[in-house]
mmCIF file of C-alpha atoms in Angstrom:
data_model
loop_
_atom_site.group_PDB
_atom_site.id
_atom_site.type_symbol
_atom_site.label_atom_id
_atom_site.label_comp_id
_atom_site.label_asym_id
_atom_site.label_seq_id
_atom_site.Cartn_x
_atom_site.Cartn_y
_atom_site.Cartn_z
ATOM 1 C CA MET A 89 247.850 157.088 -1.078
ATOM 2 C CA THR A 90 247.873 153.253 -0.792
ATOM 3 C CA LYS A 91 250.919 151.351 -0.107
ATOM 4 C CA LEU A 92 252.190 149.297 -3.432
ATOM 5 C CA LYS A 93 252.730 145.211 -3.582
ATOM 6 C CA ILE A 94 255.457 145.607 -6.506
ATOM 7 C CA LYS A 95 258.663 147.546 -5.449
ATOM 8 C CA THR A 96 261.830 148.014 -8.287
ATOM 9 C CA GLY A 97 263.607 144.493 -8.882
ATOM 10 C CA ASP A 98 260.832 142.276 -8.777
ATOM 11 C CA THR A 99 259.914 140.191 -11.907
ATOM 12 C CA VAL A 100 256.369 140.456 -13.069
ATOM 13 C CA VAL A 101 253.705 138.944 -15.442
ATOM 14 C CA ILE A 102 251.273 141.140 -17.330
ATOM 15 C CA THR A 103 247.784 139.919 -17.319
ATOM 16 C CA ALA A 104 245.611 142.597 -18.800
ATOM 17 C CA GLY A 105 245.658 144.170 -21.945
ATOM 18 C CA ASP A 106 248.043 143.803 -25.730
ATOM 19 C CA HIS A 107 251.030 142.762 -23.818
ATOM 20 C CA LYS A 108 249.266 140.087 -21.792
ATOM 21 C CA GLY A 109 251.537 137.107 -20.926
ATOM 22 C CA THR A 110 254.798 139.109 -20.463
ATOM 23 C CA GLU A 111 257.487 138.261 -18.057
ATOM 24 C CA GLY A 112 259.889 141.196 -16.727
ATOM 25 C CA LYS A 113 261.295 143.355 -14.499
ATOM 26 C CA VAL A 114 260.136 145.886 -12.959
ATOM 27 C CA LEU A 115 262.746 149.339 -13.681
ATOM 28 C CA ARG A 116 260.267 151.916 -12.184
ATOM 29 C CA VAL A 117 257.390 152.352 -9.799
ATOM 30 C CA ASP A 118 255.533 155.272 -9.948
ATOM 31 C CA ALA A 119 253.185 155.627 -6.657
ATOM 32 C CA GLU A 120 250.928 158.196 -7.227
ATOM 33 C CA LYS A 121 250.060 157.131 -11.064
ATOM 34 C CA ASN A 122 249.921 153.603 -9.762
ATOM 35 C CA LYS A 123 251.965 152.668 -12.310
ATOM 36 C CA ALA A 124 255.119 150.694 -13.281
ATOM 37 C CA ILE A 125 257.427 149.964 -16.115
ATOM 38 C CA ILE A 126 258.849 146.676 -16.638
ATOM 39 C CA GLU A 127 261.782 146.090 -18.604
ATOM 40 C CA GLY A 128 261.095 145.500 -22.926
ATOM 41 C CA ALA A 129 257.086 145.597 -22.333
ATOM 42 C CA ASN A 130 254.851 147.614 -24.065
ATOM 43 C CA MET A 131 257.439 149.506 -26.064
ATOM 44 C CA VAL A 132 256.501 152.339 -27.744
ATOM 45 C CA SER A 133 257.565 154.508 -30.508
ATOM 46 C CA LYS A 134 258.606 158.256 -29.494
ATOM 47 C CA HIS A 135 260.006 160.778 -31.494
ATOM 48 C CA GLU A 136 263.083 162.621 -30.024
ATOM 49 C CA LYS A 137 264.475 165.582 -31.124
ATOM 50 C CA PRO A 138 268.457 165.718 -31.298
ATOM 51 C CA SER A 139 270.452 166.509 -28.055
ATOM 52 C CA ALA A 140 273.331 166.108 -26.147
ATOM 53 C CA ASN A 141 273.028 162.634 -24.972
ATOM 54 C CA ASN A 142 271.422 161.392 -28.815
ATOM 55 C CA PRO A 143 272.570 163.637 -31.628
ATOM 56 C CA GLN A 144 271.049 162.466 -34.575
ATOM 57 C CA GLY A 145 267.435 162.087 -33.083
ATOM 58 C CA GLY A 146 265.014 160.455 -34.953
ATOM 59 C CA ILE A 147 261.660 157.856 -34.001
ATOM 60 C CA VAL A 148 263.388 155.746 -30.893
ATOM 61 C CA LYS A 149 261.850 152.922 -28.806
ATOM 62 C CA LYS A 150 260.829 152.696 -25.112
ATOM 63 C CA GLU A 151 258.813 151.290 -22.606
ATOM 64 C CA ALA A 152 255.681 153.050 -21.547
ATOM 65 C CA PRO A 153 254.451 152.652 -18.066
ATOM 66 C CA ILE A 154 251.488 150.252 -17.350
ATOM 67 C CA HIS A 155 248.935 150.434 -13.908
ATOM 68 C CA ILE A 156 249.675 148.620 -11.092
ATOM 69 C CA SER A 157 246.648 146.336 -11.206
ATOM 70 C CA ASN A 158 247.580 144.799 -14.529
ATOM 71 C CA LEU A 159 250.849 143.073 -12.781
ATOM 72 C CA ALA A 160 250.955 140.076 -10.740
ATOM 73 C CA LEU A 161 254.429 139.453 -9.111
ATOM 74 C CA VAL A 162 256.611 135.861 -10.066
ATOM 75 C CA ASP A 163 257.620 133.549 -7.323
ATOM 76 C CA SER A 164 260.540 131.292 -6.892
ATOM 77 C CA LYS A 165 258.196 128.734 -8.898
ATOM 78 C CA GLY A 166 257.587 130.823 -11.675
ATOM 79 C CA GLU A 167 254.049 131.378 -11.029
ATOM 80 C CA ALA A 168 251.737 134.313 -10.901
ATOM 81 C CA THR A 169 250.759 135.437 -7.342
ATOM 82 C CA ARG A 170 249.531 137.839 -4.623
ATOM 83 C CA VAL A 171 250.668 139.500 -2.520
ATOM 84 C CA GLY A 172 250.430 139.450 1.578
ATOM 85 C CA TYR A 173 252.397 140.861 4.205
ATOM 86 C CA GLU A 174 253.307 138.644 7.714
ATOM 87 C CA MET A 175 254.932 139.353 11.004
ATOM 88 C CA ARG A 176 258.265 136.865 10.602
ATOM 89 C CA GLU A 177 260.793 137.171 13.279
ATOM 90 C CA GLY A 178 259.942 139.982 14.677
ATOM 91 C CA LYS A 179 259.550 141.513 10.658
ATOM 92 C CA LYS A 180 256.980 142.299 9.217
ATOM 93 C CA VAL A 181 257.625 140.493 5.018
ATOM 94 C CA ARG A 182 256.064 140.377 2.004
ATOM 95 C CA VAL A 183 254.875 136.834 1.311
ATOM 96 C CA SER A 184 253.258 134.677 -2.099
ATOM 97 C CA LYS A 185 249.580 134.006 -1.067
ATOM 98 C CA LYS A 186 250.193 131.159 -3.867
ATOM 99 C CA SER A 187 252.761 129.497 -1.772
ATOM 100 C CA GLY A 188 253.442 131.192 1.287
ATOM 101 C CA GLU A 189 257.385 131.899 0.755
ATOM 102 C CA ILE A 190 259.280 134.902 1.954
ATOM 103 C CA ILE A 191 259.582 137.492 -1.302
#
């Protein structure tokens, strides 16, 4: 299993597909499938049966997972960037490849 450079809580931009250019916050990352769920992006309609949580049931809009390769991290300047790792002050930190800033 490879190490993913995008983590929960990061702000990302979608770089490919129908939702290209959409920015959002990462809600969840599935490391085994290399997919992430982005807040407000890649919305799909799903039918749900009535349950205790949703007694009405019906059609519900929810976020579908997107492959990690179609995402780019957004740095503090608002630009899409790649992620690298460096040792700074004895700690391994994530670094923006474009600006060199710590993420």
